């Protein structure tokens, strides 16, 4: 089945710059399964998922989408979709089971096959070195609270660059260090499950140091592709003009956005307000040498955008979304939401207009220090059945993607509010329904429906819409 190129898809394609990239993204732990096959070692997420109550409904990542055993079928889906690029992640424990020392031939061979099949299908590979699956032996030694993890990451990046550097078009060192710190080390709702609150802050610096060491290792290995990093960003607004709300909105913006981007793009951490220093004391004094390592030249900056944030002073009383733990009640602020917007399955506001605002904020803050930008994740989950008998008409997802992509193009076009941003592409999260971390299989983000009992893949209407968009963009450039 194919959909005709609708007028909206054609118009959207006509607004894209000639070299604009359309892609899809995925992550190893969420799709591969085969957790004990092919010499793979355990990860921190393997251990976390085994804890009673850690994953919704007791769902297991052991099989996920069985991508490890269904690689040709999934590459065929990518080829049929017609995207320019596929952003996937390398599994660190599949390549280096102990996180140090010997590398696993079977794991390296698996990604050789993936890369070769992608290139044969005409799909450009964007490889993420780290998408949250820390080798368990490193996690046992402190994970990202331990500086050694950053050093070991540099070794791993070097091996990946030497093995795959001739075929990967773009490298992402880390995916969303903010999510790792917030959910994994501060709130304890993701692996490794530490509820350290503000004492989790050293994990930020060690991840950023790993980024710098990884970028250096890739360049030393002589990789031919560009190098960047990806982080989740959100525009942050105070719930009111009250001084307390404005102060905590500033603090939230520092913790969500600037404490990650400033060291990478400017070579320094943002100045911390005096009132917040007691909370942020655990980050400690940072050496100039570390900042130089973190502040590597970048070929691009990856932006993941899902929703804006509005915060107010004090503890909240509103219901807590499925992916957020009650530990947030201990924070000095709370999110108040955007009731004027519709919501995704996760309860996230659908706010495409804020994507342009975010792009403008990045340009205003970083100016010429901001490299070309790829939106490396954008997408939404919506309630969908576990089984389907035909093409699922996921109209909400089509609308979501069309409006968000349109907002990004509007904002960065000549005369747009973020016209100074060099926007190079957009990657949909995600190719197919998968294991959505602590939410298990309850949240479906895919362009392709997956029946997790049979592993049958069924493209949704959004798949055919994105296929039409890809074809229209390519026809425009022909």
Tab-separated table of C-alpha atoms in Angstrom:
chain	number	residue	atom	x	y	z
A	1	UNK	CA	0.000	0.000	0.000
A	2	UNK	CA	1.147	3.512	-0.756
A	3	UNK	CA	-0.532	6.849	-0.249
A	4	UNK	CA	-0.504	9.441	-2.974
A	5	UNK	CA	1.619	12.457	-2.201
A	6	UNK	CA	-0.883	14.684	-0.503
A	7	UNK	CA	-0.856	18.407	-1.065
A	8	UNK	CA	0.328	18.991	2.486
A	9	UNK	CA	3.235	16.564	2.103
A	10	UNK	CA	4.222	18.155	-1.196
A	11	UNK	CA	4.021	21.659	0.239
A	12	UNK	CA	6.062	20.608	3.244
A	13	UNK	CA	8.687	19.041	1.006
A	14	UNK	CA	8.850	22.195	-1.097
A	15	UNK	CA	9.818	24.215	1.969
A	16	UNK	CA	12.826	22.024	2.753
A	17	UNK	CA	16.309	23.138	1.723
A	18	UNK	CA	17.738	20.982	-1.101
A	19	UNK	CA	20.039	18.962	1.161
A	20	UNK	CA	17.589	18.621	4.073
A	21	UNK	CA	17.736	15.153	5.659
A	22	UNK	CA	14.648	13.142	6.539
A	23	UNK	CA	15.371	10.239	8.837
A	24	UNK	CA	14.122	7.962	11.580
A	25	UNK	CA	15.758	7.096	14.880
A	26	UNK	CA	15.934	4.050	17.164
A	27	UNK	CA	18.015	2.728	20.069
A	28	UNK	CA	19.702	-0.632	20.528
A	29	UNK	CA	18.275	-1.536	23.932
A	30	UNK	CA	14.742	-0.689	22.844
A	31	UNK	CA	14.670	-2.862	19.721
A	32	UNK	CA	17.450	-5.461	19.635
A	33	UNK	CA	16.426	-8.002	22.268
A	34	UNK	CA	18.846	-10.960	22.301
A	35	UNK	CA	20.255	-9.716	25.583
A	36	UNK	CA	22.370	-12.825	26.133
A	37	UNK	CA	23.067	-13.737	22.499
A	38	UNK	CA	26.170	-13.158	20.426
A	39	UNK	CA	28.493	-12.529	23.352
A	40	UNK	CA	26.607	-9.473	24.630
A	41	UNK	CA	27.239	-8.606	28.252
A	42	UNK	CA	24.603	-7.290	30.666
A	43	UNK	CA	23.858	-3.591	30.933
A	44	UNK	CA	22.599	-1.471	33.778
A	45	UNK	CA	19.215	-1.503	32.088
A	46	UNK	CA	19.150	-5.318	32.064
A	47	UNK	CA	19.556	-5.304	35.843
A	48	UNK	CA	17.113	-2.433	36.388
A	49	UNK	CA	14.408	-4.127	34.298
A	50	UNK	CA	14.592	-7.200	36.546
A	51	UNK	CA	13.660	-5.222	39.672
A	52	UNK	CA	10.041	-5.819	40.714
A	53	UNK	CA	7.943	-2.795	39.857
A	54	UNK	CA	10.643	-1.025	37.830
A	55	UNK	CA	8.929	-1.593	34.467
A	56	UNK	CA	5.232	-1.054	33.895
A	57	UNK	CA	3.225	-4.278	34.009
A	58	UNK	CA	6.424	-6.286	34.481
A	59	UNK	CA	7.302	-6.041	30.791
A	60	UNK	CA	10.695	-7.439	29.799
A	61	UNK	CA	13.200	-6.093	27.241
A	62	UNK	CA	14.554	-9.608	26.631
A	63	UNK	CA	12.997	-9.826	23.150
A	64	UNK	CA	11.807	-6.252	22.458
A	65	UNK	CA	11.446	-6.077	18.643
A	66	UNK	CA	13.883	-8.964	18.076
A	67	UNK	CA	15.803	-6.643	15.761
A	68	UNK	CA	19.008	-8.612	16.364
A	69	UNK	CA	17.458	-11.588	14.561
A	70	UNK	CA	15.300	-9.625	12.098
A	71	UNK	CA	17.854	-7.209	10.748
A	72	UNK	CA	17.180	-7.746	6.993
A	73	UNK	CA	13.421	-7.311	7.518
A	74	UNK	CA	13.913	-4.031	9.364
A	75	UNK	CA	16.375	-2.642	6.831
A	76	UNK	CA	13.823	-3.507	4.140
A	77	UNK	CA	11.278	-1.387	6.042
A	78	UNK	CA	13.735	1.507	6.053
A	79	UNK	CA	14.325	1.115	2.335
A	80	UNK	CA	10.590	1.034	1.655
A	81	UNK	CA	10.086	4.094	3.838
A	82	UNK	CA	12.551	5.910	1.606
A	83	UNK	CA	14.274	7.985	4.271
A	84	UNK	CA	17.694	9.491	3.723
A	85	UNK	CA	19.166	8.405	7.036
A	86	UNK	CA	18.746	5.989	9.936
A	87	UNK	CA	19.906	7.011	13.384
A	88	UNK	CA	20.617	3.890	15.430
A	89	UNK	CA	22.724	3.213	18.489
A	90	UNK	CA	25.593	0.838	19.031
A	91	UNK	CA	25.164	-1.289	22.134
A	92	UNK	CA	28.240	-0.745	24.293
A	93	UNK	CA	27.773	-4.080	26.169
A	94	UNK	CA	27.329	-5.926	22.866
A	95	UNK	CA	30.620	-4.517	21.589
A	96	UNK	CA	32.572	-4.511	24.874
A	97	UNK	CA	30.783	-6.738	27.411
A	98	UNK	CA	32.773	-5.648	30.468
A	99	UNK	CA	32.988	-1.979	29.512
A	100	UNK	CA	36.751	-2.341	29.464
A	101	UNK	CA	39.267	-4.736	27.994
A	102	UNK	CA	38.348	-7.175	25.229
A	103	UNK	CA	35.942	-6.369	22.422
A	104	UNK	CA	33.342	-8.855	21.221
A	105	UNK	CA	33.787	-10.044	17.639
A	106	UNK	CA	30.167	-11.164	17.258
A	107	UNK	CA	28.903	-7.786	18.390
A	108	UNK	CA	31.194	-5.921	16.023
A	109	UNK	CA	30.151	-8.250	13.203
A	110	UNK	CA	26.457	-7.526	13.868
A	111	UNK	CA	26.970	-3.808	13.342
A	112	UNK	CA	29.111	-4.511	10.285
A	113	UNK	CA	26.096	-6.285	8.812
A	114	UNK	CA	23.772	-3.446	9.777
A	115	UNK	CA	25.993	-0.816	8.187
A	116	UNK	CA	26.562	-2.797	5.012
A	117	UNK	CA	22.849	-3.497	4.586
A	118	UNK	CA	21.922	0.146	5.221
A	119	UNK	CA	24.392	1.351	2.610
A	120	UNK	CA	23.171	-1.261	0.122
A	121	UNK	CA	19.624	0.028	0.716
A	122	UNK	CA	20.692	3.628	0.084
A	123	UNK	CA	20.207	4.709	3.707
A	124	UNK	CA	22.898	6.848	5.329
A	125	UNK	CA	23.939	5.668	8.828
A	126	UNK	CA	23.989	7.993	11.841
A	127	UNK	CA	25.466	6.017	14.746
A	128	UNK	CA	24.947	6.925	18.402
A	129	UNK	CA	27.689	5.554	20.629
A	130	UNK	CA	25.714	5.695	23.871
A	131	UNK	CA	21.955	5.469	24.249
A	132	UNK	CA	21.781	4.634	27.966
A	133	UNK	CA	22.957	0.988	28.034
A	134	UNK	CA	25.999	1.218	30.324
A	135	UNK	CA	27.871	-2.102	30.682
A	136	UNK	CA	26.856	-3.532	34.052
A	137	UNK	CA	30.430	-3.947	35.407
A	138	UNK	CA	30.932	-0.193	34.967
A	139	UNK	CA	27.587	0.499	36.607
A	140	UNK	CA	28.686	-1.596	39.581
A	141	UNK	CA	31.718	0.677	39.933
A	142	UNK	CA	29.558	3.794	40.088
A	143	UNK	CA	28.467	4.293	36.499
A	144	UNK	CA	28.403	7.949	35.530
A	145	UNK	CA	29.156	8.966	39.118
A	146	UNK	CA	32.627	7.518	38.513
A	147	UNK	CA	35.072	9.407	36.312
A	148	UNK	CA	36.475	6.107	35.096
A	149	UNK	CA	33.316	5.495	33.051
A	150	UNK	CA	34.167	8.526	30.917
A	151	UNK	CA	37.676	7.202	30.350
A	152	UNK	CA	36.398	3.756	29.399
A	153	UNK	CA	33.931	5.397	27.015
A	154	UNK	CA	36.861	6.975	25.193
A	155	UNK	CA	38.387	3.510	24.670
A	156	UNK	CA	35.079	2.178	23.372
A	157	UNK	CA	34.661	5.144	21.010
A	158	UNK	CA	38.146	4.541	19.645
A	159	UNK	CA	37.344	0.900	18.843
A	160	UNK	CA	34.021	1.829	17.217
A	161	UNK	CA	35.670	4.522	15.137
A	162	UNK	CA	38.409	2.201	13.922
A	163	UNK	CA	35.932	-0.534	12.991
A	164	UNK	CA	33.068	1.492	11.500
A	165	UNK	CA	34.586	4.884	10.696
A	166	UNK	CA	34.709	4.258	6.950
A	167	UNK	CA	30.915	3.766	6.690
A	168	UNK	CA	29.219	5.938	9.304
A	169	UNK	CA	28.185	9.304	7.874
A	170	UNK	CA	27.557	10.939	11.264
A	171	UNK	CA	28.445	10.090	14.825
A	172	UNK	CA	26.501	11.043	17.946
A	173	UNK	CA	28.597	10.573	21.080
A	174	UNK	CA	25.821	10.627	23.699
A	175	UNK	CA	22.047	10.659	23.658
A	176	UNK	CA	20.290	12.889	26.185
A	177	UNK	CA	22.672	13.098	29.134
A	178	UNK	CA	19.969	15.156	30.847
A	179	UNK	CA	17.624	12.146	30.825
A	180	UNK	CA	20.319	9.843	32.190
A	181	UNK	CA	21.046	12.210	35.069
A	182	UNK	CA	17.469	13.224	35.857
A	183	UNK	CA	15.678	9.903	35.471
A	184	UNK	CA	18.502	7.498	36.272
A	185	UNK	CA	20.515	9.175	38.999
A	186	UNK	CA	18.294	11.899	40.479
A	187	UNK	CA	14.796	10.386	40.497
A	188	UNK	CA	15.567	6.680	40.184
A	189	UNK	CA	12.856	5.891	37.621
A	190	UNK	CA	15.365	4.718	34.998
A	191	UNK	CA	18.532	2.680	35.286
A	192	UNK	CA	20.533	2.571	37.460
A	193	UNK	CA	17.686	3.535	39.783
A	194	UNK	CA	19.446	5.994	42.107
A	195	UNK	CA	17.239	8.630	43.754
A	196	UNK	CA	20.074	11.014	44.624
A	197	UNK	CA	18.293	14.229	43.719
A	198	UNK	CA	20.873	17.047	43.475
A	199	UNK	CA	23.684	14.691	44.497
A	200	UNK	CA	23.329	13.189	41.017
A	201	UNK	CA	25.037	16.212	39.451
A	202	UNK	CA	28.523	14.619	39.078
A	203	UNK	CA	26.944	12.318	36.487
A	204	UNK	CA	26.476	15.377	34.272
A	205	UNK	CA	30.149	16.269	34.223
A	206	UNK	CA	31.323	12.708	33.662
A	207	UNK	CA	28.957	12.279	30.719
A	208	UNK	CA	30.128	15.535	29.165
A	209	UNK	CA	33.724	14.476	29.726
A	210	UNK	CA	32.901	11.191	27.994
A	211	UNK	CA	31.528	13.178	25.057
A	212	UNK	CA	34.782	15.104	24.745
A	213	UNK	CA	36.945	12.006	25.067
A	214	UNK	CA	34.729	10.190	22.585
A	215	UNK	CA	34.951	12.994	20.038
A	216	UNK	CA	38.735	13.044	20.406
A	217	UNK	CA	38.896	9.254	19.999
A	218	UNK	CA	36.771	9.292	16.866
A	219	UNK	CA	38.936	11.954	15.266
A	220	UNK	CA	42.115	10.119	16.252
A	221	UNK	CA	40.664	7.001	14.590
A	222	UNK	CA	40.283	8.978	11.361
A	223	UNK	CA	36.537	8.582	10.938
A	224	UNK	CA	35.171	10.077	7.737
A	225	UNK	CA	31.797	11.129	9.193
A	226	UNK	CA	30.818	14.233	11.100
A	227	UNK	CA	30.757	14.257	14.905
A	228	UNK	CA	28.146	15.705	17.233
A	229	UNK	CA	26.184	15.154	20.424
A	230	UNK	CA	22.453	14.969	21.084
A	231	UNK	CA	20.540	16.349	24.022
A	232	UNK	CA	16.944	16.783	25.031
A	233	UNK	CA	16.019	20.450	25.282
A	234	UNK	CA	12.825	22.218	26.252
A	235	UNK	CA	11.841	25.878	26.485
A	236	UNK	CA	11.095	26.625	30.136
A	237	UNK	CA	8.557	29.188	31.287
A	238	UNK	CA	7.439	30.345	34.758
A	239	UNK	CA	3.851	29.610	35.713
A	240	UNK	CA	3.351	33.278	36.626
A	241	UNK	CA	5.263	36.523	36.924
A	242	UNK	CA	5.772	35.967	40.641
A	243	UNK	CA	9.422	36.219	41.628
A	244	UNK	CA	9.454	32.683	43.073
A	245	UNK	CA	8.145	31.144	39.842
A	246	UNK	CA	10.632	33.113	37.757
A	247	UNK	CA	13.543	32.055	39.954
A	248	UNK	CA	12.718	28.347	39.769
A	249	UNK	CA	12.089	28.595	36.017
A	250	UNK	CA	15.602	29.986	35.679
A	251	UNK	CA	16.957	27.164	37.829
A	252	UNK	CA	15.036	24.543	35.828
A	253	UNK	CA	16.362	25.998	32.575
A	254	UNK	CA	19.907	25.718	33.914
A	255	UNK	CA	19.380	22.084	34.932
A	256	UNK	CA	17.468	21.088	31.798
A	257	UNK	CA	19.306	22.988	29.111
A	258	UNK	CA	22.305	25.166	29.839
A	259	UNK	CA	24.323	22.972	32.189
A	260	UNK	CA	24.646	20.498	29.304
A	261	UNK	CA	24.936	22.789	26.286
A	262	UNK	CA	27.135	25.578	27.671
A	263	UNK	CA	30.215	23.405	28.398
A	264	UNK	CA	29.929	21.662	25.015
A	265	UNK	CA	29.358	24.792	22.939
A	266	UNK	CA	31.038	27.534	24.990
A	267	UNK	CA	33.631	25.664	27.025
A	268	UNK	CA	32.240	26.725	30.397
A	269	UNK	CA	29.458	25.913	32.784
A	270	UNK	CA	26.750	28.547	33.252
A	271	UNK	CA	26.969	30.858	36.229
A	272	UNK	CA	24.935	29.471	39.089
A	273	UNK	CA	22.632	31.775	41.051
A	274	UNK	CA	23.548	32.227	44.698
A	275	UNK	CA	20.208	30.876	45.935
A	276	UNK	CA	20.796	27.592	44.062
A	277	UNK	CA	24.387	26.915	45.114
A	278	UNK	CA	23.438	24.834	48.192
A	279	UNK	CA	21.495	22.486	45.904
A	280	UNK	CA	24.199	22.376	43.224
A	281	UNK	CA	27.234	22.020	45.476
A	282	UNK	CA	27.881	18.394	44.480
A	283	UNK	CA	29.016	19.317	40.992
A	284	UNK	CA	32.221	20.635	42.573
A	285	UNK	CA	35.058	22.599	41.023
A	286	UNK	CA	35.757	21.810	37.370
A	287	UNK	CA	39.272	21.960	35.983
A	288	UNK	CA	40.157	23.976	32.903
A	289	UNK	CA	41.637	20.818	31.396
A	290	UNK	CA	38.288	19.030	31.649
A	291	UNK	CA	36.499	21.978	30.070
A	292	UNK	CA	38.941	21.962	27.169
A	293	UNK	CA	38.264	18.251	26.678
A	294	UNK	CA	34.498	18.775	26.732
A	295	UNK	CA	34.643	21.763	24.372
A	296	UNK	CA	35.474	19.870	21.183
A	297	UNK	CA	34.851	21.223	17.669
A	298	UNK	CA	31.526	19.818	16.479
A	299	UNK	CA	30.175	19.218	12.992
A	300	UNK	CA	26.575	19.340	14.203
A	301	UNK	CA	24.419	19.604	17.309
A	302	UNK	CA	21.578	17.144	17.851
A	303	UNK	CA	18.341	18.450	19.344
A	304	UNK	CA	15.621	16.182	20.741
A	305	UNK	CA	12.350	18.065	21.290
A	306	UNK	CA	9.134	16.662	22.698
A	307	UNK	CA	7.388	19.338	24.767
A	308	UNK	CA	7.780	22.678	26.589
A	309	UNK	CA	7.954	22.960	30.369
A	310	UNK	CA	6.166	25.369	32.708
A	311	UNK	CA	7.218	25.439	36.363
A	312	UNK	CA	6.116	26.973	39.634
A	313	UNK	CA	7.690	27.316	43.057
A	314	UNK	CA	6.964	24.636	45.650
A	315	UNK	CA	5.619	21.105	45.644
A	316	UNK	CA	2.977	20.187	43.124
A	317	UNK	CA	-0.351	18.492	43.794
A	318	UNK	CA	-1.223	17.545	40.225
A	319	UNK	CA	-1.226	13.943	39.052
A	320	UNK	CA	2.182	12.695	37.972
A	321	UNK	CA	2.665	11.497	34.358
A	322	UNK	CA	3.447	7.832	33.727
A	323	UNK	CA	7.166	8.397	33.215
A	324	UNK	CA	7.815	10.574	36.285
A	325	UNK	CA	8.299	9.274	39.797
A	326	UNK	CA	6.764	10.704	42.965
A	327	UNK	CA	10.256	11.706	44.033
A	328	UNK	CA	9.655	14.944	42.136
A	329	UNK	CA	7.640	16.041	45.155
A	330	UNK	CA	10.965	16.603	46.926
A	331	UNK	CA	12.068	19.216	44.414
A	332	UNK	CA	11.780	22.958	45.136
A	333	UNK	CA	9.594	23.372	42.036
A	334	UNK	CA	6.962	21.502	40.089
A	335	UNK	CA	5.659	21.379	36.545
A	336	UNK	CA	2.204	22.812	36.025
A	337	UNK	CA	1.498	21.678	32.472
A	338	UNK	CA	-0.157	23.287	29.466
A	339	UNK	CA	-3.884	22.455	29.641
A	340	UNK	CA	-4.533	24.500	26.498
A	341	UNK	CA	-2.771	21.850	24.398
A	342	UNK	CA	-3.847	18.330	23.563
A	343	UNK	CA	-1.712	15.536	25.019
A	344	UNK	CA	0.192	12.463	23.880
A	345	UNK	CA	-0.147	9.027	25.450
A	346	UNK	CA	2.516	10.048	27.961
A	347	UNK	CA	0.540	13.150	28.900
A	348	UNK	CA	3.014	15.447	27.162
A	349	UNK	CA	1.588	18.653	25.626
A	350	UNK	CA	1.496	18.711	21.824
A	351	UNK	CA	3.072	22.128	21.261
A	352	UNK	CA	4.775	22.495	17.867
A	353	UNK	CA	4.941	26.290	18.187
A	354	UNK	CA	7.379	25.924	21.069
A	355	UNK	CA	9.872	24.109	18.816
A	356	UNK	CA	10.500	27.340	16.942
A	357	UNK	CA	10.855	29.159	20.258
A	358	UNK	CA	13.439	26.611	21.374
A	359	UNK	CA	15.444	26.959	18.161
A	360	UNK	CA	15.417	30.737	18.636
A	361	UNK	CA	16.633	30.374	22.221
A	362	UNK	CA	19.523	28.181	21.104
A	363	UNK	CA	20.551	30.728	18.487
A	364	UNK	CA	20.191	33.662	20.874
A	365	UNK	CA	22.317	31.931	23.499
A	366	UNK	CA	25.053	30.455	21.348
A	367	UNK	CA	25.158	32.474	18.126
A	368	UNK	CA	28.074	31.467	15.944
A	369	UNK	CA	29.083	28.808	18.509
A	370	UNK	CA	26.003	26.774	17.547
A	371	UNK	CA	26.927	24.284	14.812
A	372	UNK	CA	24.454	23.112	12.176
A	373	UNK	CA	21.486	21.505	13.920
A	374	UNK	CA	19.688	18.229	13.335
A	375	UNK	CA	16.465	17.517	15.170
A	376	UNK	CA	17.586	14.016	16.065
A	377	UNK	CA	14.305	12.984	17.703
A	378	UNK	CA	10.744	14.137	17.339
A	379	UNK	CA	7.621	12.035	17.741
A	380	UNK	CA	4.741	11.019	19.940
A	381	UNK	CA	3.036	8.018	21.496
A	382	UNK	CA	-0.721	7.604	21.331
A	383	UNK	CA	-3.032	4.875	22.650
A	384	UNK	CA	-3.037	2.062	20.094
A	385	UNK	CA	-4.104	-1.606	20.102
A	386	UNK	CA	-1.675	-4.451	20.719
A	387	UNK	CA	-2.805	-6.192	17.534
A	388	UNK	CA	-3.988	-4.834	14.193
A	389	UNK	CA	-5.614	-6.421	11.139
A	390	UNK	CA	-4.497	-3.776	8.669
A	391	UNK	CA	-3.063	-0.292	8.381
A	392	UNK	CA	-3.606	1.655	11.592
A	393	UNK	CA	-4.987	5.126	10.875
A	394	UNK	CA	-2.780	7.048	13.323
A	395	UNK	CA	-3.992	10.462	12.201
A	396	UNK	CA	-2.798	12.111	15.424
A	397	UNK	CA	0.790	11.095	14.700
A	398	UNK	CA	0.618	12.349	11.104
A	399	UNK	CA	-0.654	15.703	12.378
A	400	UNK	CA	1.994	15.787	15.103
A	401	UNK	CA	4.852	15.173	12.683
A	402	UNK	CA	3.539	17.527	10.009
A	403	UNK	CA	3.021	20.409	12.441
A	404	UNK	CA	6.353	19.962	14.241
A	405	UNK	CA	8.355	19.645	11.068
A	406	UNK	CA	6.481	22.598	9.598
A	407	UNK	CA	7.163	24.686	12.712
A	408	UNK	CA	10.890	23.922	12.513
A	409	UNK	CA	11.016	24.854	8.831
A	410	UNK	CA	9.035	28.061	9.420
A	411	UNK	CA	11.253	29.135	12.300
A	412	UNK	CA	14.520	28.597	10.411
A	413	UNK	CA	13.397	29.952	7.028
A	414	UNK	CA	14.530	33.444	5.960
A	415	UNK	CA	12.599	35.891	8.113
A	416	UNK	CA	11.731	33.203	10.667
A	417	UNK	CA	12.256	33.673	14.390
A	418	UNK	CA	15.257	31.316	14.298
A	419	UNK	CA	16.531	32.179	10.829
A	420	UNK	CA	20.116	32.105	12.075
A	421	UNK	CA	19.912	28.372	12.830
A	422	UNK	CA	21.330	26.123	10.107
A	423	UNK	CA	18.753	23.315	10.342
A	424	UNK	CA	19.966	20.272	8.420
A	425	UNK	CA	17.367	17.581	9.075
A	426	UNK	CA	14.624	15.915	11.104
A	427	UNK	CA	14.571	12.365	12.520
A	428	UNK	CA	11.264	10.820	13.567
A	429	UNK	CA	11.172	8.889	16.806
A	430	UNK	CA	10.742	6.095	15.963
A	431	UNK	CA	10.768	3.544	13.154
A	432	UNK	CA	8.705	0.964	15.018
A	433	UNK	CA	6.961	0.460	18.336
A	434	UNK	CA	9.496	-0.716	20.896
A	435	UNK	CA	10.417	-1.153	24.550
A	436	UNK	CA	9.786	2.315	25.947
A	437	UNK	CA	12.061	2.116	28.994
A	438	UNK	CA	10.152	2.171	32.308
A	439	UNK	CA	6.843	2.335	30.425
A	440	UNK	CA	7.520	-1.072	28.880
A	441	UNK	CA	5.366	-1.709	25.824
A	442	UNK	CA	2.553	0.625	26.948
A	443	UNK	CA	3.643	3.600	24.809
A	444	UNK	CA	3.784	3.228	21.022
A	445	UNK	CA	5.841	5.808	19.115
A	446	UNK	CA	6.418	3.861	15.902
A	447	UNK	CA	5.654	4.506	12.273
A	448	UNK	CA	5.383	0.712	12.174
A	449	UNK	CA	3.097	-1.238	14.495
A	450	UNK	CA	4.736	-4.193	16.224
A	451	UNK	CA	2.715	-7.094	17.608
A	452	UNK	CA	4.991	-8.052	20.485
A	453	UNK	CA	3.492	-11.551	20.677
A	454	UNK	CA	4.169	-12.455	17.022
A	455	UNK	CA	6.764	-9.780	16.094
A	456	UNK	CA	4.679	-8.961	13.022
A	457	UNK	CA	5.467	-5.508	11.638
A	458	UNK	CA	2.604	-3.519	10.076
A	459	UNK	CA	3.242	-0.019	8.694
A	460	UNK	CA	0.813	2.606	9.987
A	461	UNK	CA	-0.677	5.479	8.032
A	462	UNK	CA	2.106	7.693	9.407
A	463	UNK	CA	4.614	5.392	7.708
A	464	UNK	CA	2.999	5.985	4.318
A	465	UNK	CA	2.673	9.710	4.977
A	466	UNK	CA	6.390	9.956	5.769
A	467	UNK	CA	7.120	7.816	2.741
A	468	UNK	CA	5.148	10.274	0.579
A	469	UNK	CA	7.003	13.187	2.165
A	470	UNK	CA	10.356	11.517	1.483
A	471	UNK	CA	9.432	10.892	-2.126
A	472	UNK	CA	8.198	14.446	-2.611
A	473	UNK	CA	11.429	15.852	-1.179
A	474	UNK	CA	13.527	13.637	-3.423
A	475	UNK	CA	11.417	14.523	-6.468
A	476	UNK	CA	11.992	18.176	-5.695
A	477	UNK	CA	15.763	17.664	-5.674
A	478	UNK	CA	15.850	15.501	-8.792
